[in-house]
Short mmCIF file of C-alpha atoms in Angstrom, two decimals:
data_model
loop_
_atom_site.label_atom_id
_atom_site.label_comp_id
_atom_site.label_asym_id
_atom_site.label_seq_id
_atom_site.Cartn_x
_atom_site.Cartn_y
_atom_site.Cartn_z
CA UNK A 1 32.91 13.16 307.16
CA UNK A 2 33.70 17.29 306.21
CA UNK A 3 36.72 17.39 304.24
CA UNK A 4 39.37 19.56 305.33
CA UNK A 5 38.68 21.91 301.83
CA UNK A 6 34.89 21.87 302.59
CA UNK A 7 35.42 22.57 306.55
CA UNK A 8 37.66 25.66 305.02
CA UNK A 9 35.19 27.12 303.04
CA UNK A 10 32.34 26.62 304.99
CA UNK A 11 34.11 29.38 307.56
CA UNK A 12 33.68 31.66 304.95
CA UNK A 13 30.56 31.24 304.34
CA UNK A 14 29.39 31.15 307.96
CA UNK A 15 30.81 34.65 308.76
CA UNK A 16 29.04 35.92 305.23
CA UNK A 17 25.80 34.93 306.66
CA UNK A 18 26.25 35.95 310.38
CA UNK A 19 27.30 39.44 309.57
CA UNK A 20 24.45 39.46 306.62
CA UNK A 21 22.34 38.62 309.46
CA UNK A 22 23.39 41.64 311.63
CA UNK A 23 23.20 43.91 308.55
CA UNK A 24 19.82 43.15 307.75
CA UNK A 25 18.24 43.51 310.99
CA UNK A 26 20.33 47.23 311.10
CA UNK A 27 18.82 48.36 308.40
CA UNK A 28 15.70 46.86 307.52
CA UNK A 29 12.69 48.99 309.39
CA UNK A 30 11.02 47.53 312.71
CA UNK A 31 7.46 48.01 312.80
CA UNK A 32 7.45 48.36 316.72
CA UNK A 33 8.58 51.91 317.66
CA UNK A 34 11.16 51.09 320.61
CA UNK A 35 13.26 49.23 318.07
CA UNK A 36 13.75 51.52 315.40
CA UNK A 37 17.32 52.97 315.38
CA UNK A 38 18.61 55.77 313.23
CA UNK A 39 22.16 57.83 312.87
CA UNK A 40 24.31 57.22 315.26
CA UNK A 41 23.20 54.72 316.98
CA UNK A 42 22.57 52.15 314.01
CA UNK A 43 26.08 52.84 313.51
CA UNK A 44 27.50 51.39 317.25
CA UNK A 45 24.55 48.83 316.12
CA UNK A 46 26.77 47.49 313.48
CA UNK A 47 30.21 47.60 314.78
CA UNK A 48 29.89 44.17 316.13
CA UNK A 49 30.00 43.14 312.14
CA UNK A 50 34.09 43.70 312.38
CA UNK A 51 34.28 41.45 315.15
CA UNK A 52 32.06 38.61 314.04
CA UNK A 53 35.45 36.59 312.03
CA UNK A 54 36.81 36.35 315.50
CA UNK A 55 33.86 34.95 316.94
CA UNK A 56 35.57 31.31 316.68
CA UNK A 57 39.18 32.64 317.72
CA UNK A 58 38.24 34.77 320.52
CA UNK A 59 34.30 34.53 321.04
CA UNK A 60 34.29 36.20 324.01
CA UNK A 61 35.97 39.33 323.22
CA UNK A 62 33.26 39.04 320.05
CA UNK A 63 30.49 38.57 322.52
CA UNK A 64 31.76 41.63 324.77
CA UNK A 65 31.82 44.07 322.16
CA UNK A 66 28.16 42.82 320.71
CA UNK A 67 27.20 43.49 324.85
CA UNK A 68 29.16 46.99 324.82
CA UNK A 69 26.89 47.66 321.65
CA UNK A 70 23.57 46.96 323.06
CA UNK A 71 24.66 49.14 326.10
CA UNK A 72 25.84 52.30 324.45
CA UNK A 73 22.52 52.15 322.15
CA UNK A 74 20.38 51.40 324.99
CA UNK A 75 21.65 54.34 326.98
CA UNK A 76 21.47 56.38 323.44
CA UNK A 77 17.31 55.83 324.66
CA UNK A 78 16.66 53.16 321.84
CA UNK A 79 17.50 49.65 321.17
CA UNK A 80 19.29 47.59 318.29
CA UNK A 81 18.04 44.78 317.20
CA UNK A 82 20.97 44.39 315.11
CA UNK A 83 23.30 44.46 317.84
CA UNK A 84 21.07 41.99 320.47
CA UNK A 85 21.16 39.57 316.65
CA UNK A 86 25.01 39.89 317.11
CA UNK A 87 24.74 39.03 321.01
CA UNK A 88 22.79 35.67 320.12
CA UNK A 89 25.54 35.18 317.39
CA UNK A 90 28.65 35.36 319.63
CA UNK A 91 26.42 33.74 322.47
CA UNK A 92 26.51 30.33 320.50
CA UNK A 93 30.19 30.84 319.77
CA UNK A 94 31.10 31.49 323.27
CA UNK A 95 28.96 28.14 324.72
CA UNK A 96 30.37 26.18 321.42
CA UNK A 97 34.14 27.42 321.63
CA UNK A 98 34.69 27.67 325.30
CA UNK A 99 34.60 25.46 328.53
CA UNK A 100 31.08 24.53 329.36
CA UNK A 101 31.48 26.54 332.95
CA UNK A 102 33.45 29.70 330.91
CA UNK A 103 30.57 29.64 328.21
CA UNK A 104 27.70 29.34 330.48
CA UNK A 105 28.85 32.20 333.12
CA UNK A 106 29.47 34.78 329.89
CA UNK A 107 26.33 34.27 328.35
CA UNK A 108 24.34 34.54 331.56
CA UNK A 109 25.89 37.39 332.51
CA UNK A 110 25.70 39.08 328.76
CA UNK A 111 21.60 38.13 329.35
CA UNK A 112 21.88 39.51 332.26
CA UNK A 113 22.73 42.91 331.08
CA UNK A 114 21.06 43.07 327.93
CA UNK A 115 17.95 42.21 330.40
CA UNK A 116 18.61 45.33 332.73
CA UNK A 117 19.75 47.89 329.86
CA UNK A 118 16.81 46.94 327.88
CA UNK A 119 14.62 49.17 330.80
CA UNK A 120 16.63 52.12 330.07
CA UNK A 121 14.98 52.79 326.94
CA UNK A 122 11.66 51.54 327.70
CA UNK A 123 11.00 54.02 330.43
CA UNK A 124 12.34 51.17 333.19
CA UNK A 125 9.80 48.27 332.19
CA UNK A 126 12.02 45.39 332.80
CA UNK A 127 9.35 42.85 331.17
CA UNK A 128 8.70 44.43 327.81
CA UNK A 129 7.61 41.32 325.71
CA UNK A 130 10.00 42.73 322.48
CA UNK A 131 13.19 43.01 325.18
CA UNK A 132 12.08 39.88 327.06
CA UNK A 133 12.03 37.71 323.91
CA UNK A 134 15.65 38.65 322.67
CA UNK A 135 17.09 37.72 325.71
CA UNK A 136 15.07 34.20 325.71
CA UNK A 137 16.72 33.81 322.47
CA UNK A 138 20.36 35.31 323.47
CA UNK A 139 19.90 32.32 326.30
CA UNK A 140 18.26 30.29 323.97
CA UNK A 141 21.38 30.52 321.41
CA UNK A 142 23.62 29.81 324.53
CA UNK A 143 22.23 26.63 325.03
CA UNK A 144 22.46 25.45 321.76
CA UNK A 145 25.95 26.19 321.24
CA UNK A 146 26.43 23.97 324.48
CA UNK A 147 24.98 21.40 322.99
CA UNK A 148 26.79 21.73 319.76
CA UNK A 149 29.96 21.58 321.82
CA UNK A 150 29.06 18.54 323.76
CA UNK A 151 27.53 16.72 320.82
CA UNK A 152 31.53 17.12 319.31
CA UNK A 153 32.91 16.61 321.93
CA UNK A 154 31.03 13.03 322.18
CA UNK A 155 31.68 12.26 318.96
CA UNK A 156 35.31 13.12 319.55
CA UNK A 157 35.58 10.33 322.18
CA UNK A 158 33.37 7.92 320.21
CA UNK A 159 36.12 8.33 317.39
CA UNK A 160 39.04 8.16 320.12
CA UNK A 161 37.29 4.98 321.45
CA UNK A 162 36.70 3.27 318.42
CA UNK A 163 40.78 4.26 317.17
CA UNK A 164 41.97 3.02 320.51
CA UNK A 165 39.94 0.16 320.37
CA UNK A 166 41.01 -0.79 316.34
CA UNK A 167 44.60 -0.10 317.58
CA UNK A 168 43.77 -2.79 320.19
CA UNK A 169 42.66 -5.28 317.63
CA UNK A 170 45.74 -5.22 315.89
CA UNK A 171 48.10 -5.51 318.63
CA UNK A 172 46.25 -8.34 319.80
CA UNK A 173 46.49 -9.47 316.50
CA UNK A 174 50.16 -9.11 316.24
CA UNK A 175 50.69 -10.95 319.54
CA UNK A 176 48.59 -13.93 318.79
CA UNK A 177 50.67 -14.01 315.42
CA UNK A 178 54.12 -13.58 317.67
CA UNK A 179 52.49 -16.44 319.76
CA UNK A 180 51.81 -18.64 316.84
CA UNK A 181 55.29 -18.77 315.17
CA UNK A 182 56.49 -19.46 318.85
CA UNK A 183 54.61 -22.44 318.66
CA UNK A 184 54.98 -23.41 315.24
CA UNK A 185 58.64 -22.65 315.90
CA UNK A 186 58.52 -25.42 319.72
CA UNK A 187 56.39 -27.80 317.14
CA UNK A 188 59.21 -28.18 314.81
CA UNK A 189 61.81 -28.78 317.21
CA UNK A 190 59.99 -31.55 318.96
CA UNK A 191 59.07 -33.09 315.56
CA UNK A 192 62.44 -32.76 314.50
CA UNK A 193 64.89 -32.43 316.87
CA UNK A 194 64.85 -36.13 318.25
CA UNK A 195 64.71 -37.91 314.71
CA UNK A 196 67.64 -35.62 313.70
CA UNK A 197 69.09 -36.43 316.61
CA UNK A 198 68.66 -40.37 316.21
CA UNK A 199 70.02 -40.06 312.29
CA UNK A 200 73.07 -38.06 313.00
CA UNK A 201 74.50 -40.39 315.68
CA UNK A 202 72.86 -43.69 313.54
CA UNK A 203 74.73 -42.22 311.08
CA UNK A 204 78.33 -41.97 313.49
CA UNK A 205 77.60 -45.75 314.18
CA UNK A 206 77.16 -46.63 310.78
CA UNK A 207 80.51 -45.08 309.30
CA UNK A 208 82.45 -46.40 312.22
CA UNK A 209 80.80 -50.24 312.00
CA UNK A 210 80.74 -50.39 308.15
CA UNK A 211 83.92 -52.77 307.96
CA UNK A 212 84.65 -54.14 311.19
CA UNK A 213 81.12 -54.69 312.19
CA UNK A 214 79.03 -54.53 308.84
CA UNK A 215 75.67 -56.31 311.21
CA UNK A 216 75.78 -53.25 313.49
CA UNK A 217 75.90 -50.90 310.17
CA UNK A 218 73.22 -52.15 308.64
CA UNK A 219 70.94 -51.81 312.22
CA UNK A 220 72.44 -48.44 312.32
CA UNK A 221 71.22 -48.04 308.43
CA UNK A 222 67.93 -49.13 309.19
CA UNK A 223 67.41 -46.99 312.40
CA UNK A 224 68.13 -44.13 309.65
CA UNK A 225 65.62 -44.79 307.13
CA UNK A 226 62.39 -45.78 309.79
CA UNK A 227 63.93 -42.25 311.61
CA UNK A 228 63.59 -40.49 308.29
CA UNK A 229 60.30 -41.60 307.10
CA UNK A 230 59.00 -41.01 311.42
CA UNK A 231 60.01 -37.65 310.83
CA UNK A 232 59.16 -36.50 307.52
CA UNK A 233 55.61 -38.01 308.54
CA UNK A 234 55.45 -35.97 311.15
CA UNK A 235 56.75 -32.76 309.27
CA UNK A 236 54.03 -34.42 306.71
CA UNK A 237 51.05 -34.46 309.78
CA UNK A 238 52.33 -30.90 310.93
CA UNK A 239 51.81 -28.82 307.13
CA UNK A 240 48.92 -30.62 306.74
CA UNK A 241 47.04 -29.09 309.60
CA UNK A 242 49.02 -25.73 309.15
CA UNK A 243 47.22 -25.65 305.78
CA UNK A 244 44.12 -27.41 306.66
CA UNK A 245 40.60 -25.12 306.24
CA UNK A 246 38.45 -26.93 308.62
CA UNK A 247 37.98 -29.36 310.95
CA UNK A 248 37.26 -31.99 308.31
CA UNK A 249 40.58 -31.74 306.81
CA UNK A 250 42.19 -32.94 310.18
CA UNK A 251 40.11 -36.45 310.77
CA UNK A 252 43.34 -38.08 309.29
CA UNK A 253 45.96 -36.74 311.60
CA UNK A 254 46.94 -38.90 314.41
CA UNK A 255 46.61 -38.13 318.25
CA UNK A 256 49.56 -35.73 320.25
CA UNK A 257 51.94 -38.64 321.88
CA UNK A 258 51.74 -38.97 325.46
CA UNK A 259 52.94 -41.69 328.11
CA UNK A 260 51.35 -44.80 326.83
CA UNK A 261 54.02 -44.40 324.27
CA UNK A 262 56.64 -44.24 326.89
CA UNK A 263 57.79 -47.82 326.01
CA UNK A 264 58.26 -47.29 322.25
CA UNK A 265 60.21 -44.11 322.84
CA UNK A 266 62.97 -46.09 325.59
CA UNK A 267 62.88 -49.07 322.31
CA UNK A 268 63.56 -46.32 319.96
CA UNK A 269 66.81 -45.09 322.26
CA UNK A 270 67.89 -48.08 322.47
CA UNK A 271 68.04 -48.74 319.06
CA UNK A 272 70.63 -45.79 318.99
CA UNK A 273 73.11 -47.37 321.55
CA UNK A 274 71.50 -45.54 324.64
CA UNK A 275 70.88 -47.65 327.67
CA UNK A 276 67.64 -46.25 328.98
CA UNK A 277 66.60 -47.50 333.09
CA UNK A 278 62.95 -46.61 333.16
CA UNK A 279 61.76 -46.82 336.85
CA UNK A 280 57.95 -46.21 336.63
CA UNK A 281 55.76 -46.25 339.76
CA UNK A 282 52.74 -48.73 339.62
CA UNK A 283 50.05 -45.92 340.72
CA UNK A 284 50.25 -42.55 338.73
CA UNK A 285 48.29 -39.85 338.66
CA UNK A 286 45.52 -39.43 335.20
CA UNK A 287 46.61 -36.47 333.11
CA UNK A 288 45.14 -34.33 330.94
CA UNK A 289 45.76 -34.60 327.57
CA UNK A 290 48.03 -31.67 327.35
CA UNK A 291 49.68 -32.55 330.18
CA UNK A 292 50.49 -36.05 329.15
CA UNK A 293 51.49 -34.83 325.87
CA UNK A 294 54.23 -32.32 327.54
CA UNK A 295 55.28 -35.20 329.85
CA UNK A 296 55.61 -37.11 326.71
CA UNK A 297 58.29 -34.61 325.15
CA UNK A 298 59.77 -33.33 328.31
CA UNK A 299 61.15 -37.50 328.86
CA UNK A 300 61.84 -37.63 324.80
CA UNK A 301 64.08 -34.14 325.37
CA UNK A 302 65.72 -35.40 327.97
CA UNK A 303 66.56 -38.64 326.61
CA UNK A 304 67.57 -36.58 323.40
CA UNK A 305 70.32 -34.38 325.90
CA UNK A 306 71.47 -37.72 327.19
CA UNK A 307 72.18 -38.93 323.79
CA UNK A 308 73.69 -36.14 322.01
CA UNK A 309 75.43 -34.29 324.91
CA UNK A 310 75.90 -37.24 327.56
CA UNK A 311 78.81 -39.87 328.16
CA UNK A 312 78.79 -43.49 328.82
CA UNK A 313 75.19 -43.95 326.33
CA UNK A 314 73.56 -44.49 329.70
CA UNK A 315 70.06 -42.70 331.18
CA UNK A 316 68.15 -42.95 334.04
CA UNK A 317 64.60 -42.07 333.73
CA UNK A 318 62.10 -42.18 336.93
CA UNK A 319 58.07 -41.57 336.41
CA UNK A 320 56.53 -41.18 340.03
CA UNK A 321 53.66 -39.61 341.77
CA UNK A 322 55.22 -36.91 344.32
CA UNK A 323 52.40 -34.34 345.95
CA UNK A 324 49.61 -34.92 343.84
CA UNK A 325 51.37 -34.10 340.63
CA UNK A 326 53.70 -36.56 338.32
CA UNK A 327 57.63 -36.43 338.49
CA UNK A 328 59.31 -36.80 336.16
CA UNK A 329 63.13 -37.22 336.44
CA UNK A 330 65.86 -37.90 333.44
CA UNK A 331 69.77 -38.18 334.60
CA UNK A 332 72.68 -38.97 332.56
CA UNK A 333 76.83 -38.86 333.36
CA UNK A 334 78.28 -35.80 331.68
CA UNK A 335 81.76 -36.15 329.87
CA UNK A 336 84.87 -34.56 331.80
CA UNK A 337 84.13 -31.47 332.95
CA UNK A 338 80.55 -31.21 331.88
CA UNK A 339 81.66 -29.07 328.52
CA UNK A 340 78.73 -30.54 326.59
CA UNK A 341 76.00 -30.58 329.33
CA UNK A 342 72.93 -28.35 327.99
CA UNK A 343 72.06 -26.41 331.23
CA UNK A 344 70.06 -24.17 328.85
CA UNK A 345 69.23 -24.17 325.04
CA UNK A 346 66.39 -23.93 322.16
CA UNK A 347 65.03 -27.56 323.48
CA UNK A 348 64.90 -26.78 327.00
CA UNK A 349 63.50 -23.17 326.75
CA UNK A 350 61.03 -24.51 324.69
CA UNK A 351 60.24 -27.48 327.30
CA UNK A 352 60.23 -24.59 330.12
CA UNK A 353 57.62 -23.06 327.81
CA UNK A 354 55.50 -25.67 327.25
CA UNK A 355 55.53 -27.51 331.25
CA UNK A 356 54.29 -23.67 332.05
CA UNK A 357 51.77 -23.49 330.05
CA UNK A 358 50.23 -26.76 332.01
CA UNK A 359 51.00 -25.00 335.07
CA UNK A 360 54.06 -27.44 335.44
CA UNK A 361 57.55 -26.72 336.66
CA UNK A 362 61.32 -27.52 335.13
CA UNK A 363 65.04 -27.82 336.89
CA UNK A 364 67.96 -28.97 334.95
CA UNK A 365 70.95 -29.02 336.78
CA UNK A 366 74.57 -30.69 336.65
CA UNK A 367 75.52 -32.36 339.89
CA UNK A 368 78.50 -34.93 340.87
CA UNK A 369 78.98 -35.18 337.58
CA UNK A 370 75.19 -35.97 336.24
CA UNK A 371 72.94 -33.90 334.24
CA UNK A 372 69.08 -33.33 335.97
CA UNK A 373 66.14 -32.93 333.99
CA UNK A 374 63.52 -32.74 336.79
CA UNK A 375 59.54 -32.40 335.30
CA UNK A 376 56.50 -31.66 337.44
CA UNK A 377 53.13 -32.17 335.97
CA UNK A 378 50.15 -31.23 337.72
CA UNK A 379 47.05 -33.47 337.94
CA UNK A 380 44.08 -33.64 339.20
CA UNK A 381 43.24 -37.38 340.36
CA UNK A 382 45.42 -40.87 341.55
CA UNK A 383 44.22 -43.87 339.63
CA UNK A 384 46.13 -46.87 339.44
CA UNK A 385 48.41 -47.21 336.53
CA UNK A 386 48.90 -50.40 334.31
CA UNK A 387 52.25 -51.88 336.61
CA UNK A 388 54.98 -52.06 334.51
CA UNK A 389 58.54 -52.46 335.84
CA UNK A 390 61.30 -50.39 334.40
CA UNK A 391 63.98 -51.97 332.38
#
């Protein structure tokens, strides 16, 4: 690209060589008779040299005075070659500096009289080949400085395009980042979150059991340290494909929970003190593996509510097919006055989140005393699930 110091001094230069242009042909001699001017009227012929700087500002008023030039010369009985040079000069300008319909009517119109004057002193022959061939190259000039103008003009929008386009890029680029700390950010809390969960109140049984009930402290003990290792494995399994390069570097990590770990997540509850009543239909609808992995932590968030915010360590959880689509449905007794019910929070507006992305819905609700987490999962298929009363 020009740089701004070059595009400056080529201006300069460009208005040294136009009005060097108009000088020469004022003053060097024309070998065809008709052409020759002398006195007075070379003078008029050079006038349009003052106005030949302004043919970028103003290139119409440049090209009017170069056409007021040729006239008064023509009807002196002669004509200038160095004012018709000047015409073709301020012709381009007007076609490159103006609006293509502007440019095109001025520089027909300034053919148009250079065309008719030029009979005046040729004794009326309108189709003198020396007249006829400066206004094929007045027009001639016109037309390139349209094309110079549309050629800029297209490389104007080609720049615009690509900027637009690169500012594109990088807002996409800042939204998939925005998106990806979201779900780092859900990630953690369902790796975390629930094992926390489990440790903190493991760790409220274990202080309150260590000398009246030292059996139920060391359970509560041991709940603590399998919760601890489950969780810093998982924090483990999480960095480890955060920093993994390739798809080799994740053939170790294990598979996203889903359902068929249903059983192990009630045991792990009830290793905690929470009495879990899983009602599970005998014929459920397949998943998909995203979807059975959300239906997977929307029942381990809702157990985790029940056990941190609920009262009497008691949960109901029901797994059903309703519509076509898999229900899922976790209820626990608040304490008095449902202060510590979560009717919103991190956990749940991440669950929201994530049952949307499948296409799923979520309701949480406290009623008669109870606290609703109510999951629909779509699916696409009924296939008869392995029975399996709840307990």
């Amino acid at each position: 690209m020009t740089s701004p110091r070059s595009a400056a001094a080529a201006v300069p230069v460009g208005d040294v060589v136009a009005i060097a242009t108009v000088v020469l042909f004022g003053v060097l001699p024309f070998p065809d008779e008709d052409f020759r001017t002398r006195g007075l009227p070379m003078v008029i012929a050079l006038v349009p040299v003052a106005v030949m700087p302004l043919r970028r500002r103003r290139p119409i008023t440049a090209l009017a005075v170069s056409v007021v030039c040729v006239v008064a010369v023509a009807l002196a009985g002669t004509l200038a070659p160095a004012a018709l040079v000047a015409v073709m000069i301020t012709a381009f300008a007007v076609t490159n500096r103006t609006r293509r319909t502007v440019g095109l009517a001025c520089v027909g119109a300034a053919a148009l009289v250079v065309f008719l004057v030029s009979a005046v002193p040729l004794g009326g022959e309108l189709f003198h080949p020396g007249a006829t061939q400066f206004v094929t190259l007045v027009v001639l000039a016109g037309a390139m400085g349209d094309a110079t103008r549309s050629r800029r003009e297209a490389l104007a929008a080609v720049t615009e395009r690509a900027e637009r386009a690169e500012q594109g890029r990088d807002e996409e680029a800042r939204r998939r980042v925005v998106e990806e700390r979201v779900r780092i950010a859900r990630d953690l809390h369902d790796v975390v979150a629930h094992q926390i969960s489990v440790i903190s109140l493991s760790a409220g049984v274990a202080s309150s059991s260590l000398e009246s009930r030292p059996e139920r402290a060391r359970e509560a003990l041991t709940t603590i340290r399998s919760a601890s290792r489950t969780v810093l494995a998982d924090i483990g399994g999480l960095l480890a494909m955060l920093r993994a390069q390739d798809d080799v570097e994740h053939r170790d990590l294990h598979p996203q929970a889903g359902l068929a770990q249903l059983d192990a997540l009630v045991e792990r509850f009830a290793g905690v003190s929470l009495d879990v009543v899983l009602r599970r239909e005998s014929g459920l609808v397949a998943l998909s593996p995203a979807c059975d992995h959300v239906a997977y932590l929307a029942l381990q968030e809702g157990l985790t509510n029940a056990h941190k915010h609920g009262a009497g360590d008691r949960a109901v959880v029901d797994v059903r097919t309703r519509g076509g689509a898999l229900a899922l449905k976790v209820t626990n007794p608040v304490r008095q006055g449902g202060a510590d019910a979560p009717p919103s929070g991190h956990g749940l507006r991440g669950l929201r989140e994530r049952v949307a992305s499948v296409r799923g819905r979520v309701e949480a609700s406290t009623v008669d005393g109870e606290f609703r987490l109510d999951v629909t999962v779509p699916a696409d298929r009924t296939v008869p699930a392995e029975p399996g009363e709840g307990r």
